[in-house]
Amino acid sequence: MQTDIAIKVSLSSTRDVFEAIDDCLNVEHFSVADPNISLAKLTRKNGNRSITTSLGSGAGTFVVAACDSELRLEQKGRVLFHGLMIEDSVTFVEGPDPIAVELQSDACLYVLTFLREAYRGPCSVVGGRFSIRDMRLAELIGEISESSPARRCELTRDFSRLAFERYQSMPRVHPLSAWRLSRVRRYAESRLDRPMSLEELAEVAGFSRAHFAATFKAATSMSAHEFLLRMRIQAAARLLICTDLALVEIALQTGFQNQPHFTTVFRRITAVTPRKWRHARRSPAATRSPRHPIDRTVVIEHLQGESEGCLLQDIH
């Protein structure tokens, strides 16, 4: 994988502007009638390296994932989030300090920043940030981008109000700290070829089963069950593109019971079989030896909402 690169991106603009930052990162600015509100869309496609960029600063910033995006968020050197930000999830970060984002995969993010104006209702925010997952909010941010500058003012305030109402209705739980989340993630990544229980992951984090489940969801907007499934599918996708391993080997290496089980789950999530997915995304130059280190920048672009019937049954 190529070396990481750093790109400075200013997300404030007074008019609709589309700019290509490099060969795989595009930034689309949307004009808003209120100069205290900034809205932009970051799209990263076909990248083979991590890209670090700055989201600017303001009184409060919402980051909305329009597709599954693997990234790292930092503010003043403090890691706010590191992992897979799943489609339709919203992360809010408070404070005037710039937010650094490292895009580790293909990604599509909306960034809504309130520069000075009040952006929330009368409720406290745990740690100055929160992460939630809400399809209505994701639809609303899309509607904002397609509206007129004047209409965007109203919709951005509606978005902020709804996001905080949604947050206020959640149990007051401190999210799992970034270092504990990173420890759990590394542990799971190294053991994807075997079953893992919620108790096992909770022990790695140093918490009881119930406390871990609550703090994990507060930090990632998904259950540990869904997190593990998505990690398996992402790992399988990387192997499909970067190696010539047979499907049965990929299934076993990523913790599926057998190839039919793997194919069923993969197809329910991506709408195509693993074989078709591999064929559509590979080029002869991308083929690698099975022992070659896996390029971790490959992601599945649009993971659909999976039903309980397709989830792996190793976390209860």
mmCIF file of C-alpha atoms in Angstrom:
data_model
loop_
_atom_site.group_PDB
_atom_site.id
_atom_site.type_symbol
_atom_site.label_atom_id
_atom_site.label_comp_id
_atom_site.label_asym_id
_atom_site.label_seq_id
_atom_site.Cartn_x
_atom_site.Cartn_y
_atom_site.Cartn_z
ATOM 1 C CA MET A 1 0.000 0.000 0.000
ATOM 2 C CA GLN A 2 1.294 3.467 -0.810
ATOM 3 C CA THR A 3 2.370 5.881 1.855
ATOM 4 C CA ASP A 4 -0.247 8.010 3.554
ATOM 5 C CA ILE A 5 -0.701 11.518 2.194
ATOM 6 C CA ALA A 6 -2.021 14.616 3.895
ATOM 7 C CA ILE A 7 -4.361 17.033 2.147
ATOM 8 C CA LYS A 8 -5.672 20.288 3.570
ATOM 9 C CA VAL A 9 -9.320 20.813 2.623
ATOM 10 C CA SER A 10 -11.250 23.959 3.487
ATOM 11 C CA LEU A 11 -14.928 23.189 3.841
ATOM 12 C CA SER A 12 -16.275 26.723 3.992
ATOM 13 C CA SER A 13 -17.742 28.142 0.802
ATOM 14 C CA THR A 14 -20.322 30.750 -0.154
ATOM 15 C CA ARG A 15 -21.464 28.989 -3.324
ATOM 16 C CA ASP A 16 -21.897 25.534 -4.802
ATOM 17 C CA VAL A 17 -18.441 24.318 -5.804
ATOM 18 C CA PHE A 18 -17.141 20.922 -6.841
ATOM 19 C CA GLU A 19 -13.404 20.317 -6.724
ATOM 20 C CA ALA A 20 -11.160 17.312 -7.261
ATOM 21 C CA ILE A 21 -8.440 17.369 -4.605
ATOM 22 C CA ASP A 22 -6.454 14.509 -6.085
ATOM 23 C CA ASP A 23 -7.126 11.458 -8.247
ATOM 24 C CA CYS A 24 -9.445 9.854 -5.692
ATOM 25 C CA LEU A 25 -10.762 12.592 -3.358
ATOM 26 C CA ASN A 26 -13.514 15.025 -4.331
ATOM 27 C CA VAL A 27 -15.067 17.790 -2.222
ATOM 28 C CA GLU A 28 -18.453 19.296 -3.032
ATOM 29 C CA HIS A 29 -19.376 22.546 -1.288
ATOM 30 C CA PHE A 30 -23.019 23.566 -0.917
ATOM 31 C CA SER A 31 -23.926 27.215 -0.505
ATOM 32 C CA VAL A 32 -26.124 28.049 2.498
ATOM 33 C CA ALA A 33 -27.847 31.414 2.892
ATOM 34 C CA ASP A 34 -26.651 31.596 6.515
ATOM 35 C CA PRO A 35 -22.874 32.329 6.595
ATOM 36 C CA ASN A 36 -22.640 30.609 9.985
ATOM 37 C CA ILE A 37 -23.460 27.217 8.456
ATOM 38 C CA SER A 38 -21.069 25.207 6.306
ATOM 39 C CA LEU A 39 -22.059 22.086 4.371
ATOM 40 C CA ALA A 40 -19.761 19.914 2.267
ATOM 41 C CA LYS A 41 -19.574 16.409 0.875
ATOM 42 C CA LEU A 42 -16.351 14.381 0.771
ATOM 43 C CA THR A 43 -16.231 11.494 -1.690
ATOM 44 C CA ARG A 44 -13.257 9.187 -1.927
ATOM 45 C CA LYS A 45 -13.209 6.451 -4.604
ATOM 46 C CA ASN A 46 -10.696 3.944 -5.916
ATOM 47 C CA GLY A 47 -8.035 4.960 -3.427
ATOM 48 C CA ASN A 48 -5.162 2.696 -2.442
ATOM 49 C CA ARG A 49 -3.763 4.739 0.420
ATOM 50 C CA SER A 50 -4.934 6.550 3.522
ATOM 51 C CA ILE A 51 -5.723 10.254 3.133
ATOM 52 C CA THR A 52 -5.623 12.664 6.053
ATOM 53 C CA THR A 53 -7.552 15.911 5.781
ATOM 54 C CA SER A 54 -8.910 18.635 8.063
ATOM 55 C CA LEU A 55 -12.625 19.327 8.496
ATOM 56 C CA GLY A 56 -12.110 22.875 9.691
ATOM 57 C CA SER A 57 -13.626 24.164 12.923
ATOM 58 C CA GLY A 58 -16.850 25.520 14.365
ATOM 59 C CA ALA A 59 -19.117 25.459 17.391
ATOM 60 C CA GLY A 60 -20.268 21.959 16.465
ATOM 61 C CA THR A 61 -19.803 19.570 13.551
ATOM 62 C CA PHE A 62 -21.914 16.677 12.282
ATOM 63 C CA VAL A 63 -20.294 13.976 10.132
ATOM 64 C CA VAL A 64 -22.803 11.780 8.282
ATOM 65 C CA ALA A 65 -21.794 8.584 6.475
ATOM 66 C CA ALA A 66 -23.615 8.095 3.159
ATOM 67 C CA CYS A 67 -21.918 4.703 2.762
ATOM 68 C CA ASP A 68 -19.774 2.447 4.944
ATOM 69 C CA SER A 69 -16.569 4.449 5.502
ATOM 70 C CA GLU A 70 -13.480 3.327 7.360
ATOM 71 C CA LEU A 71 -11.922 6.349 9.039
ATOM 72 C CA ARG A 72 -10.222 7.887 12.029
ATOM 73 C CA LEU A 73 -11.348 11.153 13.657
ATOM 74 C CA GLU A 74 -9.066 13.199 15.913
ATOM 75 C CA GLN A 75 -9.358 16.545 17.684
ATOM 76 C CA LYS A 76 -6.344 18.142 19.381
ATOM 77 C CA GLY A 77 -4.532 14.797 19.201
ATOM 78 C CA ARG A 78 -7.399 12.947 20.920
ATOM 79 C CA VAL A 79 -8.851 10.025 18.995
ATOM 80 C CA LEU A 80 -12.631 10.483 18.782
ATOM 81 C CA PHE A 81 -13.425 7.574 16.492
ATOM 82 C CA HIS A 82 -11.434 4.864 14.739
ATOM 83 C CA GLY A 83 -13.143 2.168 12.747
ATOM 84 C CA LEU A 84 -15.993 1.595 10.351
ATOM 85 C CA MET A 85 -18.553 4.392 10.308
ATOM 86 C CA ILE A 86 -21.525 2.582 8.884
ATOM 87 C CA GLU A 87 -24.043 3.910 6.389
ATOM 88 C CA ASP A 88 -26.699 6.249 7.861
ATOM 89 C CA SER A 89 -24.670 6.884 11.024
ATOM 90 C CA VAL A 90 -24.100 10.378 12.407
ATOM 91 C CA THR A 91 -21.222 11.543 14.586
ATOM 92 C CA PHE A 92 -21.358 14.898 16.349
ATOM 93 C CA VAL A 93 -18.230 16.656 17.652
ATOM 94 C CA GLU A 94 -18.379 19.782 19.788
ATOM 95 C CA GLY A 95 -15.797 22.531 20.046
ATOM 96 C CA PRO A 96 -13.910 25.069 17.915
ATOM 97 C CA ASP A 97 -10.780 22.970 17.361
ATOM 98 C CA PRO A 98 -10.249 21.544 13.853
ATOM 99 C CA ILE A 99 -11.129 17.885 13.324
ATOM 100 C CA ALA A 100 -8.625 15.712 11.482
ATOM 101 C CA VAL A 101 -10.073 12.820 9.498
ATOM 102 C CA GLU A 102 -8.021 9.999 8.038
ATOM 103 C CA LEU A 103 -9.934 8.254 5.264
ATOM 104 C CA GLN A 104 -8.761 4.640 5.230
ATOM 105 C CA SER A 105 -11.123 3.380 2.553
ATOM 106 C CA ASP A 106 -13.512 4.520 -0.126
ATOM 107 C CA ALA A 107 -15.903 6.865 1.643
ATOM 108 C CA CYS A 108 -18.785 9.289 1.250
ATOM 109 C CA LEU A 109 -19.256 11.786 4.094
ATOM 110 C CA TYR A 110 -21.412 14.867 4.570
ATOM 111 C CA VAL A 111 -19.873 17.447 6.916
ATOM 112 C CA LEU A 112 -22.281 19.969 8.456
ATOM 113 C CA THR A 113 -20.617 22.620 10.633
ATOM 114 C CA PHE A 114 -22.271 25.346 12.688
ATOM 115 C CA LEU A 115 -19.592 28.027 12.881
ATOM 116 C CA ARG A 116 -21.004 30.235 15.639
ATOM 117 C CA GLU A 117 -24.753 29.877 15.882
ATOM 118 C CA ALA A 118 -26.405 27.658 18.488
ATOM 119 C CA TYR A 119 -26.899 24.186 17.064
ATOM 120 C CA ARG A 120 -28.592 22.125 19.747
ATOM 121 C CA GLY A 121 -31.336 21.884 22.309
ATOM 122 C CA PRO A 122 -31.069 21.927 26.118
ATOM 123 C CA CYS A 123 -29.333 18.587 26.653
ATOM 124 C CA SER A 124 -25.794 17.792 27.707
ATOM 125 C CA VAL A 125 -23.500 15.887 25.359
ATOM 126 C CA VAL A 126 -21.395 13.106 26.851
ATOM 127 C CA GLY A 127 -17.760 13.928 26.168
ATOM 128 C CA GLY A 128 -18.690 16.670 23.713
ATOM 129 C CA ARG A 129 -19.632 14.127 21.050
ATOM 130 C CA PHE A 130 -22.059 11.353 20.244
ATOM 131 C CA SER A 131 -22.661 8.739 17.569
ATOM 132 C CA ILE A 132 -26.117 7.594 16.484
ATOM 133 C CA ARG A 133 -27.584 5.784 13.520
ATOM 134 C CA ASP A 134 -30.780 7.115 12.007
ATOM 135 C CA MET A 135 -32.059 6.707 8.439
ATOM 136 C CA ARG A 136 -34.260 9.811 8.686
ATOM 137 C CA LEU A 137 -31.235 11.977 9.474
ATOM 138 C CA ALA A 138 -29.345 10.465 6.548
ATOM 139 C CA GLU A 139 -32.284 11.182 4.224
ATOM 140 C CA LEU A 140 -32.534 14.721 5.573
ATOM 141 C CA ILE A 141 -28.870 15.517 4.905
ATOM 142 C CA GLY A 142 -29.368 14.305 1.335
ATOM 143 C CA GLU A 143 -32.412 16.556 1.004
ATOM 144 C CA ILE A 144 -30.374 19.490 2.310
ATOM 145 C CA SER A 145 -27.737 19.024 -0.374
ATOM 146 C CA GLU A 146 -30.371 19.043 -3.128
ATOM 147 C CA SER A 147 -32.218 22.168 -1.902
ATOM 148 C CA SER A 148 -31.820 25.888 -2.512
ATOM 149 C CA PRO A 149 -29.435 27.906 -0.292
ATOM 150 C CA ALA A 150 -32.383 29.452 1.610
ATOM 151 C CA ARG A 151 -34.095 26.114 2.163
ATOM 152 C CA ARG A 152 -30.821 24.636 3.393
ATOM 153 C CA CYS A 153 -30.879 27.023 6.367
ATOM 154 C CA GLU A 154 -34.209 25.622 7.567
ATOM 155 C CA LEU A 155 -33.238 22.021 6.911
ATOM 156 C CA THR A 156 -29.877 22.252 8.687
ATOM 157 C CA ARG A 157 -31.624 23.518 11.817
ATOM 158 C CA ASP A 158 -34.189 20.710 11.493
ATOM 159 C CA PHE A 159 -31.329 18.254 11.167
ATOM 160 C CA SER A 160 -29.611 19.557 14.302
ATOM 161 C CA ARG A 161 -32.856 19.519 16.303
ATOM 162 C CA LEU A 162 -33.755 15.966 15.235
ATOM 163 C CA ALA A 163 -30.237 14.684 15.886
ATOM 164 C CA PHE A 164 -30.245 15.997 19.448
ATOM 165 C CA GLU A 165 -33.786 14.758 20.070
ATOM 166 C CA ARG A 166 -32.642 11.327 18.919
ATOM 167 C CA TYR A 167 -29.574 11.554 21.123
ATOM 168 C CA GLN A 168 -31.605 12.772 24.102
ATOM 169 C CA SER A 169 -33.876 9.718 23.859
ATOM 170 C CA MET A 170 -30.914 7.357 24.182
ATOM 171 C CA PRO A 171 -29.739 6.003 27.566
ATOM 172 C CA ARG A 172 -27.106 8.236 29.144
ATOM 173 C CA VAL A 173 -24.031 6.067 28.638
ATOM 174 C CA HIS A 174 -20.439 7.168 28.199
ATOM 175 C CA PRO A 175 -19.161 5.692 24.917
ATOM 176 C CA LEU A 176 -16.420 3.092 25.027
ATOM 177 C CA SER A 177 -13.108 4.949 25.010
ATOM 178 C CA ALA A 178 -11.087 5.012 21.792
ATOM 179 C CA TRP A 179 -8.219 2.947 23.229
ATOM 180 C CA ARG A 180 -10.578 0.234 24.512
ATOM 181 C CA LEU A 181 -12.419 0.206 21.179
ATOM 182 C CA SER A 182 -9.108 -0.107 19.347
ATOM 183 C CA ARG A 183 -8.081 -2.987 21.601
ATOM 184 C CA VAL A 184 -11.348 -4.836 20.916
ATOM 185 C CA ARG A 185 -11.042 -4.223 17.199
ATOM 186 C CA ARG A 186 -7.444 -5.509 17.023
ATOM 187 C CA TYR A 187 -8.409 -8.558 19.038
ATOM 188 C CA ALA A 188 -11.354 -9.342 16.751
ATOM 189 C CA GLU A 189 -9.313 -8.769 13.588
ATOM 190 C CA SER A 190 -6.713 -11.281 14.715
ATOM 191 C CA ARG A 191 -9.338 -13.966 15.425
ATOM 192 C CA LEU A 192 -11.850 -13.641 12.601
ATOM 193 C CA ASP A 193 -11.380 -17.291 11.675
ATOM 194 C CA ARG A 194 -13.113 -18.494 14.834
ATOM 195 C CA PRO A 195 -16.265 -17.763 16.870
ATOM 196 C CA MET A 196 -16.180 -14.946 19.422
ATOM 197 C CA SER A 197 -18.651 -14.309 22.202
ATOM 198 C CA LEU A 198 -19.835 -11.027 23.651
ATOM 199 C CA GLU A 199 -18.347 -12.086 26.991
ATOM 200 C CA GLU A 200 -14.969 -12.607 25.323
ATOM 201 C CA LEU A 201 -14.944 -9.135 23.759
ATOM 202 C CA ALA A 202 -16.185 -7.597 27.015
ATOM 203 C CA GLU A 203 -13.268 -9.201 28.848
ATOM 204 C CA VAL A 204 -10.840 -7.710 26.328
ATOM 205 C CA ALA A 205 -12.360 -4.269 27.011
ATOM 206 C CA GLY A 206 -12.233 -4.869 30.763
ATOM 207 C CA PHE A 207 -15.978 -4.526 31.344
ATOM 208 C CA SER A 208 -18.924 -6.692 32.244
ATOM 209 C CA ARG A 209 -21.014 -8.077 29.374
ATOM 210 C CA ALA A 210 -23.902 -5.632 29.891
ATOM 211 C CA HIS A 211 -21.727 -2.547 30.415
ATOM 212 C CA PHE A 212 -19.580 -3.380 27.388
ATOM 213 C CA ALA A 213 -22.636 -3.877 25.163
ATOM 214 C CA ALA A 214 -24.053 -0.464 26.139
ATOM 215 C CA THR A 215 -20.791 1.499 25.869
ATOM 216 C CA PHE A 216 -19.849 -0.212 22.607
ATOM 217 C CA LYS A 217 -23.132 0.787 20.975
ATOM 218 C CA ALA A 218 -22.776 4.342 22.303
ATOM 219 C CA ALA A 219 -19.330 4.578 20.663
ATOM 220 C CA THR A 220 -20.065 2.915 17.326
ATOM 221 C CA SER A 221 -23.863 3.195 16.844
ATOM 222 C CA MET A 222 -24.067 -0.572 16.321
ATOM 223 C CA SER A 223 -24.084 -3.699 18.427
ATOM 224 C CA ALA A 224 -20.993 -5.834 18.851
ATOM 225 C CA HIS A 225 -22.879 -8.507 16.919
ATOM 226 C CA GLU A 226 -23.300 -6.280 13.856
ATOM 227 C CA PHE A 227 -19.760 -4.936 14.230
ATOM 228 C CA LEU A 228 -18.288 -8.420 14.085
ATOM 229 C CA LEU A 229 -20.384 -9.431 11.091
ATOM 230 C CA ARG A 230 -19.317 -6.341 9.156
ATOM 231 C CA MET A 231 -15.668 -6.984 10.015
ATOM 232 C CA ARG A 232 -15.993 -10.509 8.602
ATOM 233 C CA ILE A 233 -17.625 -9.282 5.399
ATOM 234 C CA GLN A 234 -15.044 -6.512 4.971
ATOM 235 C CA ALA A 235 -12.191 -9.014 5.494
ATOM 236 C CA ALA A 236 -13.766 -11.395 2.990
ATOM 237 C CA ALA A 237 -14.089 -8.548 0.456
ATOM 238 C CA ARG A 238 -10.386 -7.736 0.782
ATOM 239 C CA LEU A 239 -9.449 -11.383 0.262
ATOM 240 C CA LEU A 240 -11.732 -11.647 -2.769
ATOM 241 C CA ILE A 241 -9.947 -8.754 -4.465
ATOM 242 C CA CYS A 242 -6.374 -9.165 -3.266
ATOM 243 C CA THR A 243 -5.879 -12.951 -3.428
ATOM 244 C CA ASP A 244 -6.694 -15.997 -5.541
ATOM 245 C CA LEU A 245 -7.937 -17.972 -2.548
ATOM 246 C CA ALA A 246 -10.878 -20.290 -3.195
ATOM 247 C CA LEU A 247 -14.228 -19.189 -1.773
ATOM 248 C CA VAL A 248 -14.245 -22.016 0.743
ATOM 249 C CA GLU A 249 -10.856 -20.886 2.097
ATOM 250 C CA ILE A 250 -12.036 -17.282 2.356
ATOM 251 C CA ALA A 251 -15.195 -18.438 4.138
ATOM 252 C CA LEU A 252 -13.209 -20.380 6.751
ATOM 253 C CA GLN A 253 -10.589 -17.641 7.185
ATOM 254 C CA THR A 254 -13.269 -15.069 7.976
ATOM 255 C CA GLY A 255 -15.235 -17.160 10.460
ATOM 256 C CA PHE A 256 -18.111 -18.554 8.378
ATOM 257 C CA GLN A 257 -19.258 -22.109 8.982
ATOM 258 C CA ASN A 258 -18.849 -23.171 5.344
ATOM 259 C CA GLN A 259 -18.919 -21.793 1.802
ATOM 260 C CA PRO A 260 -22.728 -21.974 1.337
ATOM 261 C CA HIS A 261 -23.193 -20.044 4.593
ATOM 262 C CA PHE A 262 -20.652 -17.437 3.470
ATOM 263 C CA THR A 263 -22.285 -17.083 0.049
ATOM 264 C CA THR A 264 -25.745 -16.705 1.571
ATOM 265 C CA VAL A 265 -24.676 -13.964 3.994
ATOM 266 C CA PHE A 266 -22.547 -12.166 1.400
ATOM 267 C CA ARG A 267 -25.381 -12.159 -1.137
ATOM 268 C CA ARG A 268 -27.950 -10.912 1.398
ATOM 269 C CA ILE A 269 -25.698 -7.972 2.243
ATOM 270 C CA THR A 270 -24.333 -7.053 -1.191
ATOM 271 C CA ALA A 271 -27.103 -8.410 -3.483
ATOM 272 C CA VAL A 272 -24.518 -10.429 -5.443
ATOM 273 C CA THR A 273 -22.555 -13.632 -4.821
ATOM 274 C CA PRO A 274 -18.907 -13.453 -3.716
ATOM 275 C CA ARG A 275 -17.805 -14.824 -7.109
ATOM 276 C CA LYS A 276 -19.654 -12.087 -9.029
ATOM 277 C CA TRP A 277 -18.472 -9.411 -6.614
ATOM 278 C CA ARG A 278 -14.848 -10.519 -7.100
ATOM 279 C CA HIS A 279 -15.172 -10.617 -10.884
ATOM 280 C CA ALA A 280 -16.727 -7.132 -11.052
ATOM 281 C CA ARG A 281 -14.018 -5.452 -8.970
ATOM 282 C CA ARG A 282 -10.804 -7.208 -9.878
ATOM 283 C CA SER A 283 -8.295 -6.450 -12.588
ATOM 284 C CA PRO A 284 -5.369 -8.712 -13.563
ATOM 285 C CA ALA A 285 -2.979 -6.239 -11.905
ATOM 286 C CA ALA A 286 -4.833 -6.538 -8.599
ATOM 287 C CA THR A 287 -4.207 -10.269 -8.278
ATOM 288 C CA ARG A 288 -1.837 -11.118 -5.465
ATOM 289 C CA SER A 289 -0.351 -14.124 -3.823
ATOM 290 C CA PRO A 290 -2.492 -15.603 -0.995
ATOM 291 C CA ARG A 291 0.407 -14.904 1.380
ATOM 292 C CA HIS A 292 0.658 -11.226 0.403
ATOM 293 C CA PRO A 293 -0.405 -8.810 3.197
ATOM 294 C CA ILE A 294 -4.002 -7.742 2.751
ATOM 295 C CA ASP A 295 -4.643 -4.180 1.586
ATOM 296 C CA ARG A 296 -6.982 -2.803 4.232
ATOM 297 C CA THR A 297 -8.373 -0.024 2.054
ATOM 298 C CA VAL A 298 -10.951 -2.215 0.302
ATOM 299 C CA VAL A 299 -14.510 -1.886 1.535
ATOM 300 C CA ILE A 300 -17.964 -2.909 0.436
ATOM 301 C CA GLU A 301 -19.586 0.267 -0.791
ATOM 302 C CA HIS A 302 -23.223 -0.264 0.197
ATOM 303 C CA LEU A 303 -23.946 -2.736 2.962
ATOM 304 C CA GLN A 304 -27.702 -3.172 3.093
ATOM 305 C CA GLY A 305 -29.574 -3.561 6.359
ATOM 306 C CA GLU A 306 -29.275 -7.215 7.284
ATOM 307 C CA SER A 307 -31.947 -9.239 9.007
ATOM 308 C CA GLU A 308 -31.310 -11.268 12.119
ATOM 309 C CA GLY A 309 -31.544 -14.401 10.035
ATOM 310 C CA CYS A 310 -28.285 -13.675 8.261
ATOM 311 C CA LEU A 311 -26.209 -12.687 11.290
ATOM 312 C CA LEU A 312 -23.518 -14.992 12.543
ATOM 313 C CA GLN A 313 -24.595 -16.671 15.727
ATOM 314 C CA ASP A 314 -21.338 -16.405 17.698
ATOM 315 C CA ILE A 315 -22.403 -13.279 19.654
ATOM 316 C CA HIS A 316 -25.622 -13.500 21.607
#
